């Protein structure tokens, strides 16, 4: 299972904390552990973890579940992206807040494409 990087990695410091939570569905799961490195998704316990979409790129899977976060939503039949919903440690949108102040339209468009590609 994978998700966009919208949730902080709380379990890194608190091993019982859930990272990706969808409370309205009673769902909570931890981000993939670092002990398996880039091949975490092939490890025996990976079914009990969730990875950022970046951590499984280049791997072939028979099945994958994707949790879509609040950075990518549908409203009135339109796709709406929101870079402010990404976790602050997401390197793919680093500098977004500063760029947003200087060029809101350009920043939204560029980060919107990053979110859609993720």
N, CA, C and O atoms as a MOPAC input file, in Angstrom:
PM7 MOZYME 1SCF
protein

 N      0.84800 1    -1.16400 1     0.00000 1
 C      0.00000 1     0.00000 1     0.00000 1
 C      0.90000 1     1.23500 1     0.00000 1
 O      1.93600 1     1.26300 1     0.66300 1
 N      0.49000 1     2.24400 1    -0.74700 1
 C      1.26000 1     3.48500 1    -0.82700 1
 C      0.32900 1     4.68800 1    -0.67600 1
 O     -0.88900 1     4.58500 1    -0.82200 1
 N      0.94300 1     5.82400 1    -0.37900 1
 C      0.18600 1     7.07500 1    -0.23600 1
 C      1.08900 1     8.23900 1    -0.60700 1
 O      2.31500 1     8.13000 1    -0.56800 1
 N      0.47100 1     9.34600 1    -0.96300 1
 C      1.22700 1    10.58100 1    -1.15300 1
 C      1.74600 1    11.04000 1     0.20100 1
 O      1.27600 1    10.58400 1     1.24400 1
 N      2.69600 1    11.92300 1     0.17900 1
 C      3.36400 1    12.32500 1     1.41600 1
 C      2.62600 1    13.48500 1     2.08400 1
 O      3.11800 1    14.61300 1     2.11700 1
 N      1.43700 1    13.18900 1     2.61500 1
 C      0.61200 1    14.20500 1     3.27700 1
 C      0.60100 1    14.05500 1     4.79200 1
 O      0.09700 1    14.92900 1     5.49700 1
 N      1.13900 1    12.98000 1     5.28700 1
 C      1.08100 1    12.69600 1     6.70700 1
 C      2.49100 1    12.66900 1     7.29500 1
 O      3.41200 1    12.14800 1     6.66600 1
 N      2.66700 1    13.22000 1     8.48200 1
 C      3.99100 1    13.18700 1     9.11500 1
 C      4.35600 1    11.76900 1     9.57500 1
 O      3.48200 1    10.92100 1     9.75600 1
 N      5.61400 1    11.53400 1     9.75600 1
 C      6.12200 1    10.22300 1    10.15500 1
 C      6.22300 1    10.17200 1    11.67300 1
 O      7.32000 1    10.20200 1    12.23000 1
 N      5.08300 1    10.09500 1    12.33300 1
 C      5.01700 1    10.11400 1    13.80000 1
 C      5.65400 1     8.87900 1    14.42600 1
 O      6.23000 1     8.96800 1    15.51100 1
 N      5.56200 1     7.73600 1    13.76600 1
 C      6.07300 1     6.48600 1    14.34800 1
 C      7.60000 1     6.41300 1    14.36300 1
 O      8.17400 1     5.51700 1    14.98200 1
 N      8.24500 1     7.34000 1    13.69400 1
 C      9.70700 1     7.34700 1    13.71800 1
 C     10.21000 1     7.61800 1    15.14000 1
 O     11.22800 1     7.07300 1    15.56700 1
 N      9.47600 1     8.47100 1    15.86200 1
 C      9.84100 1     8.78900 1    17.25100 1
 C      8.97800 1     8.04000 1    18.26200 1
 O      9.41300 1     7.79600 1    19.38700 1
 N      7.76700 1     7.67600 1    17.87300 1
 C      6.83800 1     6.97600 1    18.75800 1
 C      6.40800 1     5.68100 1    18.06600 1
 O      5.52400 1     5.71400 1    17.21000 1
 N      7.01100 1     4.54200 1    18.41700 1
 C      6.77800 1     3.29500 1    17.68900 1
 C      5.34500 1     2.76900 1    17.69900 1
 O      5.02900 1     1.85800 1    16.93500 1
 N      4.47600 1     3.31300 1    18.53600 1
 C      3.08200 1     2.86100 1    18.52900 1
 C      2.15300 1     3.84100 1    17.81600 1
 O      0.96700 1     3.55800 1    17.65000 1
 N      2.67400 1     4.97700 1    17.39900 1
 C      1.85700 1     5.98900 1    16.71800 1
 C      1.50100 1     5.53600 1    15.30700 1
 O      2.29700 1     4.88500 1    14.63000 1
 N      0.31500 1     5.88400 1    14.88400 1
 C     -0.09400 1     5.64300 1    13.50700 1
 C      0.28700 1     6.87000 1    12.68300 1
 O      0.17000 1     8.00000 1    13.15500 1
 N      0.73500 1     6.65100 1    11.47600 1
 C      1.17300 1     7.75200 1    10.61900 1
 C      0.06000 1     8.20500 1     9.67300 1
 O     -0.38700 1     9.35000 1     9.73300 1
 N     -0.37000 1     7.32300 1     8.82600 1
 C     -1.43200 1     7.63800 1     7.87300 1
 C     -2.74300 1     7.23300 1     8.51300 1
 O     -3.00000 1     6.05200 1     8.74700 1
 N     -3.57000 1     8.23100 1     8.79400 1
 C     -4.85400 1     7.95700 1     9.43800 1
 C     -5.99900 1     8.53300 1     8.62500 1
 O     -5.93100 1     9.65300 1     8.11800 1
 N     -7.04200 1     7.74200 1     8.51800 1
 C     -8.28200 1     8.17700 1     7.88200 1
 C     -9.37300 1     7.88800 1     8.91300 1
 O    -10.03700 1     6.85300 1     8.85500 1
 N     -9.55000 1     8.82900 1     9.86800 1
 C    -10.43800 1     8.57300 1    11.01000 1
 C    -11.87700 1     8.23700 1    10.63300 1
 O    -12.51500 1     7.42500 1    11.30300 1
 N    -12.38900 1     8.84400 1     9.58100 1
 C    -13.78200 1     8.57400 1     9.22000 1
 C    -14.00700 1     7.13400 1     8.77500 1
 O    -15.14700 1     6.67800 1     8.68800 1
 N    -12.91400 1     6.41500 1     8.49100 1
 C    -13.01300 1     5.00300 1     8.12200 1
 C    -12.36000 1     4.08900 1     9.15900 1
 O    -12.22300 1     2.88600 1     8.93600 1
 N    -11.95600 1     4.66900 1    10.29600 1
 C    -11.32700 1     3.87900 1    11.34100 1
 C    -10.01800 1     3.24500 1    10.90000 1
 O     -9.65600 1     2.16400 1    11.36500 1
 N     -9.31600 1     3.91100 1    10.01100 1
 C     -8.09600 1     3.36100 1     9.42300 1
 C     -6.86300 1     4.08800 1     9.92400 1
 O     -6.83300 1     5.31800 1     9.97500 1
 N     -5.85600 1     3.33000 1    10.29200 1
 C     -4.56900 1     3.88700 1    10.67800 1
 C     -3.47800 1     2.87200 1    10.39200 1
 O     -3.66200 1     1.67700 1    10.62500 1
 N     -2.34100 1     3.33900 1     9.88800 1
 C     -1.23600 1     2.45200 1     9.53700 1
 C      0.06600 1     3.23100 1     9.65600 1
 O      0.07800 1     4.45900 1     9.57600 1
 N      1.15300 1     2.50900 1     9.84600 1
 C      2.44900 1     3.16800 1     9.98400 1
 C      3.18300 1     3.20300 1     8.64600 1
 O      3.02100 1     2.32300 1     7.80000 1
 N      4.00000 1     4.25300 1     8.48200 1
 C      4.88300 1     4.33900 1     7.32500 1
 C      5.84600 1     3.16900 1     7.35500 1
 O      6.10000 1     2.58400 1     8.40800 1
 N      6.37800 1     2.83200 1     6.19200 1
 C      7.33900 1     1.73000 1     6.10800 1
 C      8.55800 1     2.00600 1     6.97900 1
 O      9.01100 1     3.14300 1     7.11200 1
 N      9.06200 1     0.95500 1     7.55500 1
 C     10.21200 1     1.07200 1     8.43700 1
 C     11.49600 1     1.18000 1     7.62600 1
 O     11.56100 1     0.70900 1     6.49000 1
 N     12.49400 1     1.78600 1     8.19800 1
 C     13.74700 1     2.00500 1     7.49200 1
 C     14.64200 1     0.77800 1     7.43400 1
 O     15.59500 1     0.75100 1     6.65500 1
 N     14.35900 1    -0.23000 1     8.23400 1
 C     15.26600 1    -1.38800 1     8.29300 1
 C     15.35400 1    -2.14600 1     6.96900 1
 O     16.36800 1    -2.79300 1     6.70300 1
 N     14.32700 1    -2.08200 1     6.14200 1
 C     14.34600 1    -2.79200 1     4.86900 1
 C     14.79400 1    -1.91000 1     3.70500 1
 O     14.91300 1    -2.38400 1     2.57500 1
 N     15.04000 1    -0.64700 1     3.97400 1
 C     15.52000 1     0.26400 1     2.94100 1
 C     14.57400 1     0.37200 1     1.75800 1
 O     13.35400 1     0.32200 1     1.91900 1
 N     15.14000 1     0.51900 1     0.57500 1
 C     14.35400 1     0.71700 1    -0.63800 1
 C     13.54600 1    -0.49300 1    -1.06200 1
 O     12.68000 1    -0.38200 1    -1.93100 1
 N     13.80900 1    -1.64300 1    -0.46800 1
 C     13.05900 1    -2.85000 1    -0.81900 1
 C     12.00700 1    -3.19200 1     0.22700 1
 O     11.57500 1    -4.34100 1     0.32200 1
 N     11.59100 1    -2.20000 1     1.01400 1
 C     10.62400 1    -2.44600 1     2.08300 1
 C      9.37900 1    -3.15900 1     1.58200 1
 O      8.82600 1    -4.00500 1     2.28300 1
 N      8.93700 1    -2.83000 1     0.38800 1
 C      7.66600 1    -3.36000 1    -0.11200 1
 C      7.75800 1    -4.85600 1    -0.43200 1
 O      6.73700 1    -5.52300 1    -0.60000 1
 N      8.98500 1    -5.37600 1    -0.51400 1
 C      9.17700 1    -6.79700 1    -0.78400 1
 C      9.37500 1    -7.59700 1     0.50200 1
 O      9.42000 1    -8.82700 1     0.46300 1
 N      9.49200 1    -6.91700 1     1.63300 1
 C      9.69400 1    -7.58000 1     2.91800 1
 C      8.39700 1    -8.24900 1     3.38100 1
 O      7.30100 1    -7.82500 1     3.01700 1
 N      8.54100 1    -9.28300 1     4.17600 1
 C      7.38900 1   -10.06800 1     4.63100 1
 C      6.33600 1    -9.21800 1     5.35200 1
 O      5.14200 1    -9.44900 1     5.16400 1
 N      6.74500 1    -8.24400 1     6.16900 1
 C      5.79800 1    -7.44900 1     6.94100 1
 C      5.28200 1    -6.21100 1     6.22900 1
 O      4.59300 1    -5.39300 1     6.83800 1
 N      5.60200 1    -6.06200 1     4.95600 1
 C      5.22200 1    -4.82700 1     4.26400 1
 C      3.71000 1    -4.65600 1     4.12000 1
 O      3.22600 1    -3.53800 1     3.94400 1
 N      2.97700 1    -5.74000 1     4.19400 1
 C      1.52900 1    -5.64500 1     4.07800 1
 C      0.92600 1    -4.88800 1     5.26200 1
 O     -0.20100 1    -4.39900 1     5.18300 1
 N      1.67700 1    -4.79400 1     6.35200 1
 C      1.21400 1    -4.08500 1     7.54400 1
 C      1.74000 1    -2.66100 1     7.60700 1
 O      1.60600 1    -1.99700 1     8.63500 1
 N      2.34200 1    -2.18100 1     6.51600 1
 C      2.91100 1    -0.83800 1     6.46400 1
 C      2.42000 1    -0.13300 1     5.20600 1
 O      1.84800 1    -0.74600 1     4.30500 1
 N      2.66100 1     1.16500 1     5.17400 1
 C      2.34400 1     1.94000 1     3.98200 1
 C      3.59000 1     2.72700 1     3.60100 1
 O      4.31900 1     3.20300 1     4.47100 1
 N      3.82800 1     2.86000 1     2.33100 1
 C      5.00100 1     3.58300 1     1.86700 1
 C      4.60800 1     4.81700 1     1.09400 1
 O      3.52800 1     4.88400 1     0.50800 1
 N      5.48100 1     5.78000 1     1.09900 1
 C      5.29800 1     6.94100 1     0.24500 1
 C      5.43300 1     6.46500 1    -1.20100 1
 O      6.20200 1     5.54600 1    -1.48200 1
 N      4.71100 1     7.06800 1    -2.09200 1
 C      4.75700 1     6.63600 1    -3.48800 1
 C      6.16500 1     6.66200 1    -4.05100 1
 O      6.46900 1     5.90400 1    -4.97200 1
 N      7.02900 1     7.50900 1    -3.52600 1
 C      8.40500 1     7.59900 1    -4.02300 1
 C      9.22800 1     6.37000 1    -3.66100 1
 O     10.18900 1     6.04700 1    -4.36000 1
 N      8.86900 1     5.67700 1    -2.57700 1
 C      9.69400 1     4.56700 1    -2.10200 1
 C      9.46900 1     3.27700 1    -2.86600 1
 O     10.20500 1     2.31200 1    -2.66000 1
 N      8.47700 1     3.22800 1    -3.73900 1
 C      8.24000 1     1.99300 1    -4.49600 1
 C      8.44700 1     2.18700 1    -5.99000 1
 O      8.18500 1     1.27200 1    -6.77000 1
 N      8.90300 1     3.34000 1    -6.39400 1
 C      9.11000 1     3.57800 1    -7.82600 1
 C     10.15900 1     2.62600 1    -8.36700 1
 O     11.19300 1     2.40300 1    -7.73800 1
 N      9.88900 1     2.06900 1    -9.52800 1
 C     10.81500 1     1.15800 1   -10.16900 1
 C     10.59200 1    -0.29700 1    -9.79000 1
 O     11.23400 1    -1.18100 1   -10.35800 1
 N      9.70100 1    -0.56700 1    -8.84500 1
 C      9.40700 1    -1.93900 1    -8.45200 1
 C      8.11500 1    -2.38800 1    -9.11900 1
 O      7.18700 1    -1.59700 1    -9.28600 1
 N      8.05700 1    -3.64900 1    -9.49600 1
 C      6.84100 1    -4.18900 1   -10.10200 1
 C      6.03400 1    -4.90400 1    -9.03200 1
 O      6.56700 1    -5.69200 1    -8.25100 1
 N      4.75100 1    -4.61900 1    -9.01000 1
 C      3.86200 1    -5.20600 1    -8.02000 1
 C      2.67700 1    -5.85600 1    -8.72500 1
 O      2.22800 1    -5.37800 1    -9.76700 1
 N      2.17900 1    -6.93500 1    -8.16000 1
 C      0.96800 1    -7.54700 1    -8.71000 1
 C     -0.25600 1    -6.73800 1    -8.32800 1
 O     -1.18400 1    -6.59000 1    -9.12200 1
 N     -0.25600 1    -6.20900 1    -7.09800 1
 C     -1.37600 1    -5.42300 1    -6.59700 1
 C     -0.82100 1    -4.28800 1    -5.75600 1
 O      0.22600 1    -4.42400 1    -5.12300 1
 N     -1.52500 1    -3.17600 1    -5.75300 1
 C     -1.12900 1    -2.06100 1    -4.89200 1
 C     -2.38600 1    -1.27500 1    -4.51500 1
 O     -3.28100 1    -1.07500 1    -5.33600 1
 N     -2.43100 1    -0.84300 1    -3.27700 1
 C     -3.50300 1     0.03600 1    -2.82700 1
 C     -2.92800 1     1.43800 1    -2.68600 1
 O     -1.78800 1     1.60400 1    -2.25100 1
 N     -3.70400 1     2.43400 1    -3.04900 1
 C     -3.23700 1     3.81900 1    -2.98300 1
 C     -4.19500 1     4.62600 1    -2.11400 1
 O     -5.40100 1     4.64900 1    -2.36000 1
 N     -3.65300 1     5.28300 1    -1.10200 1
 C     -4.43000 1     6.19700 1    -0.27100 1
 C     -4.20100 1     7.59100 1    -0.83500 1
 O     -3.07000 1     8.07700 1    -0.86000 1
 N     -5.25500 1     8.22300 1    -1.28000 1
 C     -5.16700 1     9.57600 1    -1.82200 1
 C     -5.40800 1    10.54900 1    -0.67100 1
 O     -6.41400 1    10.45600 1     0.03100 1
 N     -4.48700 1    11.47000 1    -0.48800 1
 C     -4.56400 1    12.39400 1     0.63600 1
 C     -5.29100 1    13.68000 1     0.31200 1
 O     -5.80600 1    13.85500 1    -0.79300 1
 N     -5.33000 1    14.57700 1     1.28000 1
 C     -6.05400 1    15.84100 1     1.11700 1
 C     -5.37300 1    16.82700 1     0.15700 1
 O     -5.89400 1    17.91600 1    -0.08000 1
 N     -4.22600 1    16.45600 1    -0.38900 1
 C     -3.56000 1    17.32200 1    -1.37500 1
 C     -4.15200 1    17.15200 1    -2.77000 1
 O     -3.86900 1    17.95200 1    -3.66100 1
 N     -4.97300 1    16.11300 1    -2.97100 1
 C     -5.51400 1    15.78400 1    -4.29200 1
 C     -6.96200 1    15.36100 1    -4.11200 1
 O     -7.23500 1    14.22200 1    -3.73200 1
 N     -7.89100 1    16.27000 1    -4.38300 1
 C     -9.30600 1    15.97400 1    -4.15400 1
 C    -10.13300 1    16.35700 1    -5.37200 1
 O     -9.69700 1    17.13000 1    -6.22500 1
 N    -11.31900 1    15.80700 1    -5.43200 1
 C    -12.26600 1    16.16700 1    -6.48500 1
 C    -13.34600 1    17.06300 1    -5.89600 1
 O    -13.94500 1    16.73900 1    -4.87100 1
 N    -13.58400 1    18.18000 1    -6.54700 1
 C    -14.64900 1    19.09300 1    -6.11600 1
 C    -15.42200 1    19.55100 1    -7.34500 1
 O    -14.84900 1    20.10400 1    -8.28400 1
 N    -16.71400 1    19.31700 1    -7.32600 1
 C    -17.58200 1    19.73400 1    -8.42700 1
 C    -17.08400 1    19.22500 1    -9.77300 1
 O    -17.11000 1    19.94800 1   -10.77000 1
 N    -16.63000 1    17.97400 1    -9.79200 1
 C    -16.16800 1    17.36500 1   -11.03400 1
 C    -14.78700 1    17.80700 1   -11.49300 1
 O    -14.36000 1    17.44800 1   -12.59000 1
 N    -14.09200 1    18.56900 1   -10.68600 1
 C    -12.75100 1    19.06000 1   -11.02900 1
 C    -11.72800 1    18.51200 1   -10.04000 1
 O    -12.03300 1    18.31700 1    -8.86400 1
 N    -10.51500 1    18.26700 1   -10.52300 1
 C     -9.41200 1    17.87100 1    -9.65100 1
 C     -8.82100 1    19.13600 1    -9.05300 1
 O     -8.49800 1    20.08100 1    -9.77300 1
 N     -8.68000 1    19.15000 1    -7.74000 1
 C     -8.11500 1    20.29300 1    -7.03100 1
 C     -6.90100 1    19.80500 1    -6.25200 1
 O     -6.97800 1    18.82500 1    -5.51200 1
 N     -5.77500 1    20.50300 1    -6.42900 1
 C     -4.56200 1    20.14700 1    -5.68600 1
 C     -4.25200 1    21.25100 1    -4.68700 1
 O     -4.58100 1    22.41700 1    -4.90500 1
 N     -3.61200 1    20.86200 1    -3.58600 1
 C     -3.25100 1    21.82700 1    -2.54700 1
 C     -1.90200 1    21.44200 1    -1.95500 1
 O     -1.81100 1    20.53600 1    -1.12700 1
 N     -0.86500 1    22.13300 1    -2.38500 1
 C      0.48500 1    21.85900 1    -1.91800 1
 C      0.67600 1    22.07600 1    -0.43600 1
 O      1.60500 1    21.52400 1     0.15400 1
 N     -0.18600 1    22.87200 1     0.17900 1
 C     -0.07700 1    23.11800 1     1.61600 1
 C     -0.49500 1    21.90000 1     2.44400 1
 O     -0.24600 1    21.84700 1     3.64800 1
 N     -1.12800 1    20.92500 1     1.79300 1
 C     -1.54300 1    19.70600 1     2.48000 1
 C     -0.44700 1    18.65000 1     2.50700 1
 O     -0.59700 1    17.61900 1     3.16400 1
 N      0.65700 1    18.89500 1     1.79900 1
 C      1.77500 1    17.95100 1     1.82200 1
 C      2.51300 1    18.09900 1     3.14200 1
 O      2.50700 1    19.17100 1     3.74700 1
 N      3.15300 1    17.01600 1     3.59100 1
 C      3.94200 1    17.09300 1     4.81400 1
 C      5.11600 1    18.04100 1     4.60400 1
 O      5.65900 1    18.12700 1     3.50300 1
 N      5.50200 1    18.74200 1     5.64500 1
 C      6.56100 1    19.75000 1     5.52200 1
 C      7.91300 1    19.14800 1     5.17200 1
 O      8.81300 1    19.86900 1     4.74100 1
 N      8.07200 1    17.84800 1     5.34800 1
 C      9.34400 1    17.20100 1     5.01400 1
 C      9.37400 1    16.63800 1     3.58800 1
 O     10.36600 1    16.03300 1     3.18100 1
 N      8.30500 1    16.83200 1     2.84200 1
 C      8.25900 1    16.33800 1     1.46400 1
 C      9.21000 1    17.17200 1     0.60300 1
 O      8.95300 1    18.34800 1     0.34500 1
 N     10.28400 1    16.57000 1     0.17100 1
 C     11.30900 1    17.28700 1    -0.59300 1
 C     10.83500 1    17.67700 1    -1.99100 1
 O     11.42000 1    18.56800 1    -2.60700 1
 N      9.79000 1    17.03100 1    -2.50600 1
 C      9.32700 1    17.35000 1    -3.86200 1
 C      8.65500 1    18.71700 1    -3.93600 1
 O      8.52000 1    19.28600 1    -5.01900 1
 N      8.23500 1    19.24300 1    -2.78900 1
 C      7.59400 1    20.56500 1    -2.79100 1
 C      8.34900 1    21.55400 1    -1.90800 1
 O      7.78700 1    22.54500 1    -1.44300 1
 N      9.63000 1    21.26900 1    -1.68600 1
 C     10.46100 1    22.15200 1    -0.85200 1
 C     10.48100 1    23.56300 1    -1.45600 1
 O     10.66000 1    23.73100 1    -2.66200 1
 N     10.29500 1    24.56600 1    -0.60000 1
 C     10.30800 1    25.96300 1    -1.02900 1
 C      8.96600 1    26.46400 1    -1.53400 1
 O      8.85200 1    27.61200 1    -1.96300 1
 N      7.95100 1    25.61200 1    -1.48500 1
 C      6.64000 1    25.97600 1    -2.01800 1
 C      6.04000 1    27.20200 1    -1.33200 1
 O      5.50700 1    28.08300 1    -2.00600 1
 N      6.11900 1    27.27000 1    -0.01300 1
 C      5.50600 1    28.39500 1     0.70600 1
 C      6.13300 1    29.72300 1     0.31200 1
 O      5.41600 1    30.70600 1     0.12200 1
 N      7.44700 1    29.77400 1     0.18600 1
 C      8.11900 1    30.99900 1    -0.24600 1
 C      7.76900 1    31.36000 1    -1.67500 1
 O      7.52800 1    32.52500 1    -1.99000 1
 N      7.74100 1    30.35600 1    -2.53700 1
 C      7.39200 1    30.56300 1    -3.94100 1
 C      5.95100 1    31.04000 1    -4.05800 1
 O      5.63400 1    31.87300 1    -4.90700 1
 N      5.08500 1    30.51500 1    -3.20800 1
 C      3.67000 1    30.88900 1    -3.21000 1
 C      3.49200 1    32.37700 1    -2.93200 1
 O      2.59800 1    33.01300 1    -3.49000 1
 N      4.34400 1    32.93400 1    -2.06900 1
 C      4.27200 1    34.37000 1    -1.76000 1
 C      4.72500 1    35.22200 1    -2.94000 1
 O      4.17600 1    36.29700 1    -3.18200 1
 N      5.72800 1    34.74100 1    -3.67500 1
 C      6.28400 1    35.50600 1    -4.79700 1
 C      5.47000 1    35.35700 1    -6.07300 1
 O      5.26900 1    36.32700 1    -6.80400 1
 N      5.00200 1    34.14600 1    -6.34000 1
 C      4.29700 1    33.85100 1    -7.59500 1
 C      3.20900 1    32.81200 1    -7.33200 1
 O      3.38500 1    31.63700 1    -7.65600 1
 N      2.08200 1    33.23600 1    -6.74400 1
 C      1.04500 1    32.27300 1    -6.36100 1
 C      0.55900 1    31.38300 1    -7.51000 1
 O      0.40100 1    30.17400 1    -7.34300 1
 N      0.32800 1    31.98200 1    -8.65800 1
 C     -0.20200 1    31.22000 1    -9.78500 1
 C      0.81700 1    30.19500 1   -10.29400 1
 O      0.47000 1    29.03900 1   -10.53500 1
 N      2.06400 1    30.61900 1   -10.45500 1
 C      3.11600 1    29.71800 1   -10.92100 1
 C      3.39900 1    28.60000 1    -9.93100 1
 O      3.58800 1    27.44500 1   -10.31400 1
 N      3.42600 1    28.95800 1    -8.65400 1
 C      3.69100 1    27.96300 1    -7.61400 1
 C      2.58300 1    26.92600 1    -7.56300 1
 O      2.85500 1    25.72700 1    -7.50000 1
 N      1.34000 1    27.37800 1    -7.59000 1
 C      0.19700 1    26.44800 1    -7.55000 1
 C      0.21900 1    25.51300 1    -8.75500 1
 O     -0.01900 1    24.31300 1    -8.61700 1
 N      0.50300 1    26.05800 1    -9.93100 1
 C      0.50400 1    25.24500 1   -11.15200 1
 C      1.61700 1    24.19200 1   -11.09500 1
 O      1.37800 1    23.02200 1   -11.39100 1
 N      2.82300 1    24.60200 1   -10.72000 1
 C      3.95000 1    23.66900 1   -10.68600 1
 C      3.76000 1    22.58700 1    -9.63100 1
 O      3.98400 1    21.40700 1    -9.90200 1
 N      3.35100 1    22.97900 1    -8.43900 1
 C      3.14900 1    21.99900 1    -7.37500 1
 C      1.93500 1    21.13000 1    -7.67900 1
 O      1.90600 1    19.95600 1    -7.30900 1
 N      0.94400 1    21.68900 1    -8.34100 1
 C     -0.20500 1    20.88800 1    -8.76800 1
 C      0.21100 1    19.74600 1    -9.68300 1
 O     -0.30900 1    18.63500 1    -9.57200 1
 N      1.14400 1    20.01600 1   -10.58400 1
 C      1.65700 1    18.96900 1   -11.47400 1
 C      2.43500 1    17.91400 1   -10.70400 1
 O      2.32500 1    16.72200 1   -10.99400 1
 N      3.22700 1    18.34900 1    -9.71400 1
 C      3.97100 1    17.40100 1    -8.88200 1
 C      3.00300 1    16.48500 1    -8.15200 1
 O      3.20600 1    15.27200 1    -8.10400 1
 N      1.96000 1    17.05800 1    -7.58800 1
 C      0.96500 1    16.26400 1    -6.84900 1
 C      0.26900 1    15.28100 1    -7.78400 1
 O      0.09900 1    14.11600 1    -7.42700 1
 N     -0.12700 1    15.71600 1    -8.94700 1
 C     -0.78900 1    14.82100 1    -9.90300 1
 C      0.14800 1    13.69900 1   -10.33800 1
 O     -0.28600 1    12.55400 1   -10.46900 1
 N      1.40500 1    14.00100 1   -10.56200 1
 C      2.35900 1    12.96500 1   -10.95800 1
 C      2.65800 1    11.99200 1    -9.82800 1
 O      2.91500 1    10.81300 1   -10.06900 1
 N      2.62400 1    12.48200 1    -8.60300 1
 C      2.84500 1    11.60600 1    -7.45100 1
 C      1.73700 1    10.57900 1    -7.37700 1
 O      1.73100 1     9.74100 1    -6.47600 1

